[in-house]
Short mmCIF file of C-alpha atoms in Angstrom, two decimals:
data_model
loop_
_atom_site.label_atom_id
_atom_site.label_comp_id
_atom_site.label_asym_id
_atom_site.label_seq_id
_atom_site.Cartn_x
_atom_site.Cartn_y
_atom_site.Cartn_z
CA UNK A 1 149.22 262.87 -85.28
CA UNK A 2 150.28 265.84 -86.56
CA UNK A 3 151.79 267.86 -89.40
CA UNK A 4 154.38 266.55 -91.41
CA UNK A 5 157.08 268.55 -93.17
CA UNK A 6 156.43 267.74 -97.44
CA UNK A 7 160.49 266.85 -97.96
CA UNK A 8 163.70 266.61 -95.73
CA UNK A 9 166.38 269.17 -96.87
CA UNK A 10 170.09 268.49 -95.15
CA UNK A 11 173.12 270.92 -95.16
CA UNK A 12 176.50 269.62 -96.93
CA UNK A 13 177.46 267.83 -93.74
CA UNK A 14 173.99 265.85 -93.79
CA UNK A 15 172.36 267.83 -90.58
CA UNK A 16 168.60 267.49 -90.99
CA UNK A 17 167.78 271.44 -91.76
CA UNK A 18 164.42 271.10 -91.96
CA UNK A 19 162.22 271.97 -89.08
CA UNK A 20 160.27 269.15 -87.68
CA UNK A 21 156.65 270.09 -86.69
CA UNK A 22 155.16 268.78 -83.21
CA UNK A 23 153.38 265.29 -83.79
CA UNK A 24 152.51 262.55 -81.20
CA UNK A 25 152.15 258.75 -82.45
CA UNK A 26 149.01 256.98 -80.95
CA UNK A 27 149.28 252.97 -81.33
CA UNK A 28 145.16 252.93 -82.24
CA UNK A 29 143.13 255.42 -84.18
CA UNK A 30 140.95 255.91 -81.72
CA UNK A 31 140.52 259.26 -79.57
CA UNK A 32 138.29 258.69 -76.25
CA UNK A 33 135.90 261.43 -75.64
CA UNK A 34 133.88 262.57 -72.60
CA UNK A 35 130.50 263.40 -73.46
CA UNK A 36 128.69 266.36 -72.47
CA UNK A 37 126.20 264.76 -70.18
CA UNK A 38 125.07 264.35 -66.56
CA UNK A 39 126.19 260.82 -66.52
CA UNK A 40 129.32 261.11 -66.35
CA UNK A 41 130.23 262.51 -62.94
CA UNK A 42 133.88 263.65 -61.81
CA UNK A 43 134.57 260.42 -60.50
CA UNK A 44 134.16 258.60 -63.32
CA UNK A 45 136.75 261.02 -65.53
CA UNK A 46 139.68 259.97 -64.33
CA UNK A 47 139.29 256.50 -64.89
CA UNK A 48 138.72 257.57 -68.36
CA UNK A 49 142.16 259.13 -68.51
CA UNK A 50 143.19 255.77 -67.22
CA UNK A 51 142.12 254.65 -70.05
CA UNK A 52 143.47 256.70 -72.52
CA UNK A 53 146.93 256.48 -71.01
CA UNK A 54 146.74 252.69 -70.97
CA UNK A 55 145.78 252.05 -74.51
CA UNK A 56 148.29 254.74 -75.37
CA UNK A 57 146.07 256.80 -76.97
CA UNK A 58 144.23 260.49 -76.23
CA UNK A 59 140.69 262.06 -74.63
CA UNK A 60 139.07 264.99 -75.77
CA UNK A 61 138.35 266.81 -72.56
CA UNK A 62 137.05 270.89 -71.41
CA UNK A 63 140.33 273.05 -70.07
CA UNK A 64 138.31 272.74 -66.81
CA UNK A 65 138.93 269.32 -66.19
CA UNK A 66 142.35 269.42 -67.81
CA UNK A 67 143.42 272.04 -65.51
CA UNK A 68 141.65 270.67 -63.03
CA UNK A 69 140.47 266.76 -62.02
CA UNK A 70 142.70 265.85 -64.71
CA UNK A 71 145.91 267.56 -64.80
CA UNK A 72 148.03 264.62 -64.02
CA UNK A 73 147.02 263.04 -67.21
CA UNK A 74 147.82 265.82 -69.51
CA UNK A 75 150.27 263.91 -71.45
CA UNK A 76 147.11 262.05 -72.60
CA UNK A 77 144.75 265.13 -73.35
CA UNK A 78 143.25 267.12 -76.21
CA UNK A 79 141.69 270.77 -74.85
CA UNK A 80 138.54 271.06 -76.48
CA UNK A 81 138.57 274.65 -77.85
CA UNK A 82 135.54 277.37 -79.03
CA UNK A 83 137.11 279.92 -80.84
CA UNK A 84 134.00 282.17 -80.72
CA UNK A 85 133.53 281.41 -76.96
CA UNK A 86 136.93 280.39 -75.12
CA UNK A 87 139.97 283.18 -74.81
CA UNK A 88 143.19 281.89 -76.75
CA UNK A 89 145.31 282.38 -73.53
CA UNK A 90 143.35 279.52 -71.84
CA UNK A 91 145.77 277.71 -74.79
CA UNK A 92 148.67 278.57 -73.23
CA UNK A 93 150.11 275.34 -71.11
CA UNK A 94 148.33 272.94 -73.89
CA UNK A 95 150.10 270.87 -76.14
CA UNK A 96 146.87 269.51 -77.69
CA UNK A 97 144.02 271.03 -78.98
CA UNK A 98 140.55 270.25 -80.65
CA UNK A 99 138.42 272.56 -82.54
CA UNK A 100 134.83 272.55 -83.47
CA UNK A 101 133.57 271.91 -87.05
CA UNK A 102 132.53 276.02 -88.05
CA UNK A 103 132.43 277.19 -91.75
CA UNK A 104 135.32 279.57 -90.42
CA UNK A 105 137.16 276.81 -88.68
CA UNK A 106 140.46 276.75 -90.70
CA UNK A 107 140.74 280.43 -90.42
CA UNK A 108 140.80 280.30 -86.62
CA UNK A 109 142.81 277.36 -86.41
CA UNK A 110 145.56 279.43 -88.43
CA UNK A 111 145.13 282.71 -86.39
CA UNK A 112 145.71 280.28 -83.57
CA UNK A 113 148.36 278.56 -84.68
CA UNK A 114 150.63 281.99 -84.90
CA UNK A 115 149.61 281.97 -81.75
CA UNK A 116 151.03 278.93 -80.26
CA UNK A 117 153.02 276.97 -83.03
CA UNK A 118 153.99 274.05 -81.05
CA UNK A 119 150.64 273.29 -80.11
CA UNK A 120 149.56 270.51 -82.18
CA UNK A 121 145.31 271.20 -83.33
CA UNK A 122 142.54 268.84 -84.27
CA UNK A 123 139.05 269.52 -86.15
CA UNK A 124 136.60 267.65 -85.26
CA UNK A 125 134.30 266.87 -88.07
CA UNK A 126 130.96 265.47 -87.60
CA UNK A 127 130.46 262.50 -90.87
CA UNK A 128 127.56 263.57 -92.48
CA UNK A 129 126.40 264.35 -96.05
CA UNK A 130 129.77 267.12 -96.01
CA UNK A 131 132.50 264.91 -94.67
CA UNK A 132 133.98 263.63 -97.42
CA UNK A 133 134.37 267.32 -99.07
CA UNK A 134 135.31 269.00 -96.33
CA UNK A 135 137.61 266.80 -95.39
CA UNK A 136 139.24 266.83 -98.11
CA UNK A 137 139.62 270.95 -97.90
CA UNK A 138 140.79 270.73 -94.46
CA UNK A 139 143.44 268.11 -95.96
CA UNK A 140 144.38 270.51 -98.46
CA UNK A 141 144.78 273.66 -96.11
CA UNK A 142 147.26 271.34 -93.88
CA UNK A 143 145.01 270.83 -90.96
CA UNK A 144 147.20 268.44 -88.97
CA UNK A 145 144.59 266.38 -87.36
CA UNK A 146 140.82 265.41 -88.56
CA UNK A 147 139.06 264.02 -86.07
CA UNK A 148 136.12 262.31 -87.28
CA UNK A 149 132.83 262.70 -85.03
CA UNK A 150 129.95 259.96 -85.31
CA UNK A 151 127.11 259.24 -82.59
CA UNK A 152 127.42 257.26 -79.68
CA UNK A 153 125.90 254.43 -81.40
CA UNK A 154 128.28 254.79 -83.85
CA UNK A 155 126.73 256.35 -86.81
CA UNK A 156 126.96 259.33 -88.88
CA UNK A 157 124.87 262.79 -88.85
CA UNK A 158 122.34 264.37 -90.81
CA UNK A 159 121.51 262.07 -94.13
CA UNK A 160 124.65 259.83 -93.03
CA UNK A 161 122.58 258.83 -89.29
CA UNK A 162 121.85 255.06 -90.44
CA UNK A 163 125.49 254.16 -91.54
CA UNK A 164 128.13 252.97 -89.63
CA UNK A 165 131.01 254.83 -88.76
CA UNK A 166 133.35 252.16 -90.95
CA UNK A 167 131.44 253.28 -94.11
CA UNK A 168 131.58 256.16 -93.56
CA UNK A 169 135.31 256.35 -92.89
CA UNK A 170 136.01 254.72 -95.77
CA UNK A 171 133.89 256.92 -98.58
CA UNK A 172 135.88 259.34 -96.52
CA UNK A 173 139.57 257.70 -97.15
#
């Protein structure tokens, strides 16, 4: 997961010049997620993280818990991130971090990123009727990580809420 450089460029000696951009490899493409809900209590979270570290792969969790009931799982964590709510400094120790869908999403995530290059951000895109073209923008503007948002049942949004998240990953591919 992350961004990856277009071409290598080497000196005359054959040193790798090129600057390689923060990524993390994940065996699954799967991101675990803790929803916003009363039934999932404090104690449950960590065995979440559990989780995530022993499938290998990453949950999307509040700087709260991060900071907090979580922190010795960080290795394993995406911040969830509002630009129009949360201060940037809370970024600060992360090394992952998840934005909301907005209309002005990209634009944030670039202000951000000048902010704190090494983190590596996600968008989170719900799949609905928009998905496939606005992924395909975000692809185009170099977001480094899409992460695609269905229901808990695991269907789409808005005219997409009867189709499986596999359809809808592929019109999106």
């Amino acid at each position: 997961l992350g961004r990856r450089p277009s071409r290598l460029e080497f000196d005359g000696e054959g040193k790798m010049i090129t600057p390689v951009p923060s990524f993390r490899e994940i065996p699954i493409p799967v991101i675990l997620d803790i929803p916003k809900n009363r039934f999932v209590s404090d104690s449950v979270k960590p065995s979440m993280a559990k989780g995530a570290v022993q499938t290998q792969t990453l949950l999307a969790v509040d700087r709260e818990d991060a900071c907090g009931i979580l922190q010795d799982y960080r290795e394993n964590l995406i911040v969830k991130f509002n630009p129009e709510k949360d201060d940037a400094s809370r970024l600060k120790d992360v090394s992952m971090a998840e934005l909301l869908w907005s209309e002005n999403v990209q634009e944030e995530a670039r202000k951000l990123k000048k902010l704190y290059p090494a983190i590596i951000f996600s968008i989170r895109l719900p799949l609905d009727e928009n998905a496939v073209a606005r992924a395909v923008e975000l692809a185009q503007n170099g977001t480094e990580i899409i992460h695609f948002q269905v229901s808990r049942q695991g269907l789409g949004y808005g005219e997409c809420q009867e189709i499986f998240m596999t359809d809808l990953i592929k019109k999106v591919h």
